[in-house]
CSV table of C-alpha atoms in Angstrom, one decimal:
chain,number,residue,atom,x,y,z
A,1,UNK,CA,-27.4,-7.5,57.9
A,2,UNK,CA,-27.5,-4.0,56.4
A,3,UNK,CA,-28.7,-3.9,52.8
A,4,UNK,CA,-25.6,-1.9,51.9
A,5,UNK,CA,-23.3,-4.6,53.4
A,6,UNK,CA,-20.2,-5.3,51.3
A,7,UNK,CA,-19.3,-8.3,53.4
A,8,UNK,CA,-16.0,-6.7,54.5
A,9,UNK,CA,-16.4,-6.6,58.3
A,10,UNK,CA,-13.0,-4.8,58.7
A,11,UNK,CA,-14.5,-1.6,57.2
A,12,UNK,CA,-17.7,-1.7,59.2
A,13,UNK,CA,-18.5,-0.6,62.8
A,14,UNK,CA,-22.0,-2.1,62.8
A,15,UNK,CA,-23.2,-5.4,64.2
A,16,UNK,CA,-25.1,-8.0,62.3
A,17,UNK,CA,-26.0,-11.7,62.4
A,18,UNK,CA,-23.1,-12.7,60.0
A,19,UNK,CA,-20.4,-10.7,61.9
A,20,UNK,CA,-18.1,-13.0,63.8
A,21,UNK,CA,-15.2,-12.4,66.3
A,22,UNK,CA,-12.7,-13.6,63.7
A,23,UNK,CA,-14.0,-11.2,61.1
A,24,UNK,CA,-13.8,-8.2,63.5
A,25,UNK,CA,-10.4,-8.8,65.0
A,26,UNK,CA,-8.2,-9.6,61.9
A,27,UNK,CA,-4.8,-8.2,62.8
A,28,UNK,CA,-2.5,-7.6,59.8
A,29,UNK,CA,1.0,-8.8,60.1
A,30,UNK,CA,3.8,-6.3,59.6
A,31,UNK,CA,6.5,-6.7,56.9
A,32,UNK,CA,8.6,-9.8,57.5
A,33,UNK,CA,11.7,-7.6,58.0
A,34,UNK,CA,9.9,-5.5,60.7
A,35,UNK,CA,10.2,-6.1,64.4
A,36,UNK,CA,7.8,-3.7,66.2
A,37,UNK,CA,7.5,-4.0,70.0
A,38,UNK,CA,4.9,-1.4,70.9
A,39,UNK,CA,2.2,0.2,68.7
A,40,UNK,CA,0.6,3.4,70.2
A,41,UNK,CA,-2.2,5.2,68.4
A,42,UNK,CA,-2.5,9.0,68.9
A,43,UNK,CA,-6.1,10.1,68.3
A,44,UNK,CA,-8.4,13.1,68.7
A,45,UNK,CA,-12.1,13.6,68.4
A,46,UNK,CA,-11.7,16.7,66.2
A,47,UNK,CA,-9.0,18.3,64.1
A,48,UNK,CA,-6.8,21.3,65.0
A,49,UNK,CA,-6.0,20.2,68.6
A,50,UNK,CA,-2.3,19.4,67.9
A,51,UNK,CA,-2.5,15.6,67.5
A,52,UNK,CA,0.4,15.4,65.0
A,53,UNK,CA,2.5,17.7,67.2
A,54,UNK,CA,1.9,15.4,70.2
A,55,UNK,CA,2.8,12.4,68.1
A,56,UNK,CA,6.0,14.0,67.0
A,57,UNK,CA,7.0,15.1,70.5
A,58,UNK,CA,6.4,11.6,71.8
A,59,UNK,CA,8.5,10.0,69.1
A,60,UNK,CA,11.4,12.5,69.7
A,61,UNK,CA,11.2,12.2,73.5
A,62,UNK,CA,11.3,8.4,73.3
A,63,UNK,CA,14.2,8.5,70.8
A,64,UNK,CA,16.1,10.7,73.3
A,65,UNK,CA,15.4,8.1,76.0
A,66,UNK,CA,17.3,5.6,74.0
A,67,UNK,CA,14.4,3.8,72.3
A,68,UNK,CA,14.0,3.4,68.6
A,69,UNK,CA,10.9,5.4,67.4
A,70,UNK,CA,8.9,5.4,64.2
A,71,UNK,CA,5.8,7.2,63.0
A,72,UNK,CA,3.1,5.8,60.7
A,73,UNK,CA,1.2,8.8,59.4
A,74,UNK,CA,-2.4,7.5,59.0
A,75,UNK,CA,-3.8,10.9,58.4
A,76,UNK,CA,-3.8,10.4,54.7
A,77,UNK,CA,-5.9,13.4,53.6
A,78,UNK,CA,-4.1,15.8,56.0
A,79,UNK,CA,-0.6,14.6,56.4
A,80,UNK,CA,1.7,16.9,58.4
A,81,UNK,CA,4.4,14.7,60.0
A,82,UNK,CA,6.9,15.2,57.1
A,83,UNK,CA,6.5,19.0,57.5
A,84,UNK,CA,7.2,18.8,61.3
A,85,UNK,CA,10.5,16.9,60.6
A,86,UNK,CA,11.5,18.8,57.5
A,87,UNK,CA,11.3,15.7,55.3
A,88,UNK,CA,11.0,16.4,51.6
A,89,UNK,CA,12.7,13.5,49.8
A,90,UNK,CA,10.5,10.8,48.4
A,91,UNK,CA,10.3,7.4,50.1
A,92,UNK,CA,12.2,4.7,48.2
A,93,UNK,CA,11.1,1.2,47.3
A,94,UNK,CA,12.8,-2.0,46.3
A,95,UNK,CA,11.9,-5.6,45.6
A,96,UNK,CA,11.9,-6.1,49.4
A,97,UNK,CA,9.4,-3.3,50.1
A,98,UNK,CA,9.2,0.4,50.9
A,99,UNK,CA,11.8,2.0,53.1
A,100,UNK,CA,10.6,4.7,55.5
A,101,UNK,CA,12.2,8.1,55.3
A,102,UNK,CA,14.6,8.8,58.2
A,103,UNK,CA,14.7,12.0,60.2
A,104,UNK,CA,17.9,13.6,61.4
A,105,UNK,CA,18.0,11.5,64.6
A,106,UNK,CA,16.9,8.3,63.0
A,107,UNK,CA,13.1,8.2,63.5
A,108,UNK,CA,11.5,6.2,60.7
A,109,UNK,CA,8.5,8.0,59.0
A,110,UNK,CA,6.0,6.8,56.4
A,111,UNK,CA,3.4,9.3,55.1
A,112,UNK,CA,1.5,9.7,51.9
A,113,UNK,CA,3.2,13.1,51.4
A,114,UNK,CA,6.5,11.1,50.9
A,115,UNK,CA,4.9,9.4,47.9
A,116,UNK,CA,3.1,12.2,46.2
A,117,UNK,CA,4.7,14.0,43.2
A,118,UNK,CA,4.1,17.4,44.8
A,119,UNK,CA,3.7,17.9,48.6
A,120,UNK,CA,0.7,20.2,48.0
A,121,UNK,CA,-1.2,17.7,45.9
A,122,UNK,CA,-4.5,16.8,47.6
A,123,UNK,CA,-5.5,13.2,48.3
A,124,UNK,CA,-9.0,12.9,46.8
A,125,UNK,CA,-9.8,9.3,47.6
A,126,UNK,CA,-12.7,7.5,49.1
A,127,UNK,CA,-12.6,5.9,52.6
A,128,UNK,CA,-11.8,2.2,51.5
A,129,UNK,CA,-8.9,3.3,49.4
A,130,UNK,CA,-7.5,5.5,52.2
A,131,UNK,CA,-7.9,2.6,54.7
A,132,UNK,CA,-6.1,0.3,52.3
A,133,UNK,CA,-3.1,2.7,52.1
A,134,UNK,CA,-2.9,2.7,55.9
A,135,UNK,CA,-2.8,-1.1,56.0
A,136,UNK,CA,0.0,-1.0,53.3
A,137,UNK,CA,2.0,1.4,55.5
A,138,UNK,CA,2.0,-1.4,58.1
A,139,UNK,CA,2.4,-4.5,55.9
A,140,UNK,CA,4.6,-3.3,53.0
A,141,UNK,CA,7.0,-0.9,54.7
A,142,UNK,CA,10.4,-2.3,56.0
A,143,UNK,CA,10.4,-0.7,59.4
A,144,UNK,CA,13.2,-2.8,60.8
A,145,UNK,CA,13.6,-2.9,64.6
A,146,UNK,CA,11.3,-0.5,66.4
A,147,UNK,CA,10.6,-0.1,70.1
A,148,UNK,CA,7.7,2.4,69.7
A,149,UNK,CA,5.6,2.8,66.6
A,150,UNK,CA,3.4,5.9,67.0
A,151,UNK,CA,0.3,6.0,64.6
A,152,UNK,CA,-0.9,9.5,63.9
A,153,UNK,CA,-4.6,8.9,63.2
A,154,UNK,CA,-7.0,11.3,61.4
A,155,UNK,CA,-9.5,13.0,63.7
A,156,UNK,CA,-12.9,11.5,64.5
A,157,UNK,CA,-14.2,7.9,64.5
A,158,UNK,CA,-14.5,7.1,60.8
A,159,UNK,CA,-13.0,4.6,58.4
A,160,UNK,CA,-9.3,5.1,59.1
A,161,UNK,CA,-9.5,5.0,62.9
A,162,UNK,CA,-11.7,2.0,62.7
A,163,UNK,CA,-9.2,0.3,60.3
A,164,UNK,CA,-6.3,1.0,62.6
A,165,UNK,CA,-8.2,-0.2,65.7
A,166,UNK,CA,-9.2,-3.5,64.0
A,167,UNK,CA,-6.1,-4.2,61.8
A,168,UNK,CA,-3.1,-3.1,63.8
A,169,UNK,CA,-2.1,-4.6,67.1
A,170,UNK,CA,-2.5,-1.5,69.2
A,171,UNK,CA,-1.1,-1.6,72.7
A,172,UNK,CA,-3.1,1.5,73.6
A,173,UNK,CA,-4.0,5.0,72.5
A,174,UNK,CA,-3.2,8.5,73.6
A,175,UNK,CA,-6.1,10.9,73.3
A,176,UNK,CA,-5.3,14.6,72.5
A,177,UNK,CA,-7.7,17.4,73.3
A,178,UNK,CA,-7.8,21.2,73.9
A,179,UNK,CA,-9.4,22.9,76.9
A,180,UNK,CA,-12.8,24.0,75.3
A,181,UNK,CA,-15.8,22.3,76.8
A,182,UNK,CA,-17.1,21.3,73.4
A,183,UNK,CA,-13.8,19.6,72.6
A,184,UNK,CA,-14.1,17.8,76.0
A,185,UNK,CA,-17.4,16.3,74.8
A,186,UNK,CA,-15.8,15.1,71.6
A,187,UNK,CA,-12.9,13.6,73.4
A,188,UNK,CA,-15.3,11.4,75.3
A,189,UNK,CA,-16.5,10.0,72.0
A,190,UNK,CA,-12.9,8.9,71.2
A,191,UNK,CA,-12.5,7.4,74.6
A,192,UNK,CA,-15.8,5.5,74.3
A,193,UNK,CA,-14.8,4.2,70.8
A,194,UNK,CA,-11.6,2.9,72.3
A,195,UNK,CA,-13.5,1.1,75.0
A,196,UNK,CA,-15.9,-0.4,72.5
A,197,UNK,CA,-12.9,-1.7,70.5
A,198,UNK,CA,-11.2,-3.1,73.7
A,199,UNK,CA,-8.1,-0.8,73.2
A,200,UNK,CA,-6.8,0.7,76.4
A,201,UNK,CA,-6.6,4.5,76.8
A,202,UNK,CA,-3.1,5.0,78.2
A,203,UNK,CA,-3.4,8.7,78.7
A,204,UNK,CA,-4.9,12.1,77.9
A,205,UNK,CA,-3.0,15.1,76.6
A,206,UNK,CA,-4.5,18.5,76.8
A,207,UNK,CA,-2.7,20.6,74.3
A,208,UNK,CA,-2.7,24.4,74.4
A,209,UNK,CA,-3.7,24.0,78.1
A,210,UNK,CA,-2.3,27.4,79.1
A,211,UNK,CA,0.2,30.1,78.2
A,212,UNK,CA,3.0,30.9,80.7
A,213,UNK,CA,4.0,34.5,80.7
A,214,UNK,CA,7.8,34.7,80.1
A,215,UNK,CA,8.0,37.8,82.2
A,216,UNK,CA,6.0,37.1,85.4
A,217,UNK,CA,5.6,33.3,85.1
A,218,UNK,CA,1.9,33.4,85.6
A,219,UNK,CA,-0.2,30.9,83.7
A,220,UNK,CA,-3.0,32.2,81.5
A,221,UNK,CA,-5.8,29.9,80.4
A,222,UNK,CA,-6.4,31.3,76.9
A,223,UNK,CA,-9.0,28.7,75.9
A,224,UNK,CA,-10.8,28.5,79.2
A,225,UNK,CA,-10.4,26.3,82.2
A,226,UNK,CA,-9.4,22.7,81.8
A,227,UNK,CA,-11.9,19.8,81.9
A,228,UNK,CA,-9.4,17.1,81.2
A,229,UNK,CA,-9.0,15.9,84.8
A,230,UNK,CA,-12.8,15.5,85.1
A,231,UNK,CA,-12.9,13.3,81.9
A,232,UNK,CA,-9.9,11.3,83.1
A,233,UNK,CA,-11.5,10.6,86.5
A,234,UNK,CA,-14.8,9.7,84.8
A,235,UNK,CA,-13.2,7.0,82.7
A,236,UNK,CA,-10.5,5.9,85.2
A,237,UNK,CA,-7.6,7.2,83.1
A,238,UNK,CA,-4.5,7.7,85.4
A,239,UNK,CA,-2.1,9.5,83.1
A,240,UNK,CA,-2.8,13.2,82.2
A,241,UNK,CA,-0.4,15.7,80.6
A,242,UNK,CA,-1.1,19.4,80.1
A,243,UNK,CA,1.0,20.9,77.3
A,244,UNK,CA,1.3,24.7,77.3
A,245,UNK,CA,1.3,26.9,74.3
A,246,UNK,CA,4.9,27.3,73.2
A,247,UNK,CA,5.4,29.9,70.4
A,248,UNK,CA,9.0,28.9,70.0
A,249,UNK,CA,8.0,25.3,69.3
A,250,UNK,CA,5.8,26.4,66.4
A,251,UNK,CA,8.7,28.6,65.1
A,252,UNK,CA,11.0,25.5,65.3
A,253,UNK,CA,8.5,23.5,63.1
A,254,UNK,CA,8.5,26.3,60.5
A,255,UNK,CA,12.3,26.5,60.6
A,256,UNK,CA,12.6,22.7,60.4
A,257,UNK,CA,14.6,22.5,63.6
A,258,UNK,CA,11.8,20.8,65.7
A,259,UNK,CA,13.9,17.7,66.2
A,260,UNK,CA,16.7,19.5,68.0
A,261,UNK,CA,14.4,21.9,69.9
A,262,UNK,CA,14.8,21.7,73.7
A,263,UNK,CA,11.4,20.2,74.7
A,264,UNK,CA,12.3,20.3,78.4
A,265,UNK,CA,9.7,18.2,80.2
A,266,UNK,CA,7.1,18.2,77.5
A,267,UNK,CA,4.7,15.3,78.0
A,268,UNK,CA,6.9,13.8,80.7
A,269,UNK,CA,4.0,12.0,82.4
A,270,UNK,CA,3.1,10.2,79.2
A,271,UNK,CA,6.8,9.4,78.4
A,272,UNK,CA,7.4,8.0,81.9
A,273,UNK,CA,4.2,5.9,81.6
A,274,UNK,CA,5.3,4.5,78.2
A,275,UNK,CA,8.8,3.7,79.5
A,276,UNK,CA,7.1,1.8,82.4
A,277,UNK,CA,5.0,-0.2,79.9
A,278,UNK,CA,8.2,-1.2,78.0
A,279,UNK,CA,9.9,-2.2,81.3
A,280,UNK,CA,6.9,-4.3,82.2
A,281,UNK,CA,7.1,-6.1,78.9
A,282,UNK,CA,10.9,-6.8,79.2
A,283,UNK,CA,10.4,-8.2,82.7
């Protein structure tokens, strides 16, 4: 046992003689009025690769396919999901619990930014408190009936990702990366962490993979050649999506029209895979 041990195995990634399987895999139960069928984590090894954008696209695309989507924003110190969907009203609570904010098309969202007095207020909290808030977003929010809950995790492999892996019943994760070789190395860390936690990696998404010229149609690899297929092959990951740079999409986020933006076939490989997983469950 480490001399700094606080006897809370749910917040620790280390192994020791007093650590048991029951302590490691304590899954929290959702609110009694929540019925959540699939929980998908969206992770990245580092920040700035578009993880929250990918989370939002997946939620919108699944909602358009007829499934009920929701987003749990676990990136407590860097929440951006409310901005993507143009959500500014505060989340409301009652004796039953906290109600998620609803987007224009009915996607439930819970984020710390929906609880702060001012959207620009920083969250200056230590790890255990942040992890506790993420758990509360799962246990105290009345999500209702949800087919797909997407959990937008903070980058890296620290307290909050560990809490989500150990406390939420994840059906799998989607790993987001960008084409740079250094980022590829960091992506492998996220994949290895998922393997250590026995959570399947459902797919890899390479964001900003290329820019397609609107005039000639040629693809330009602004951030270098892709390495995502090599990583997928190395770890036996079958589903890979390459998302191009779409300036109009960024403009839609700024204009708060993202939810109605024509996404065309964005992340279609991942969406098809998720639909297949749902069909497997129903059969």
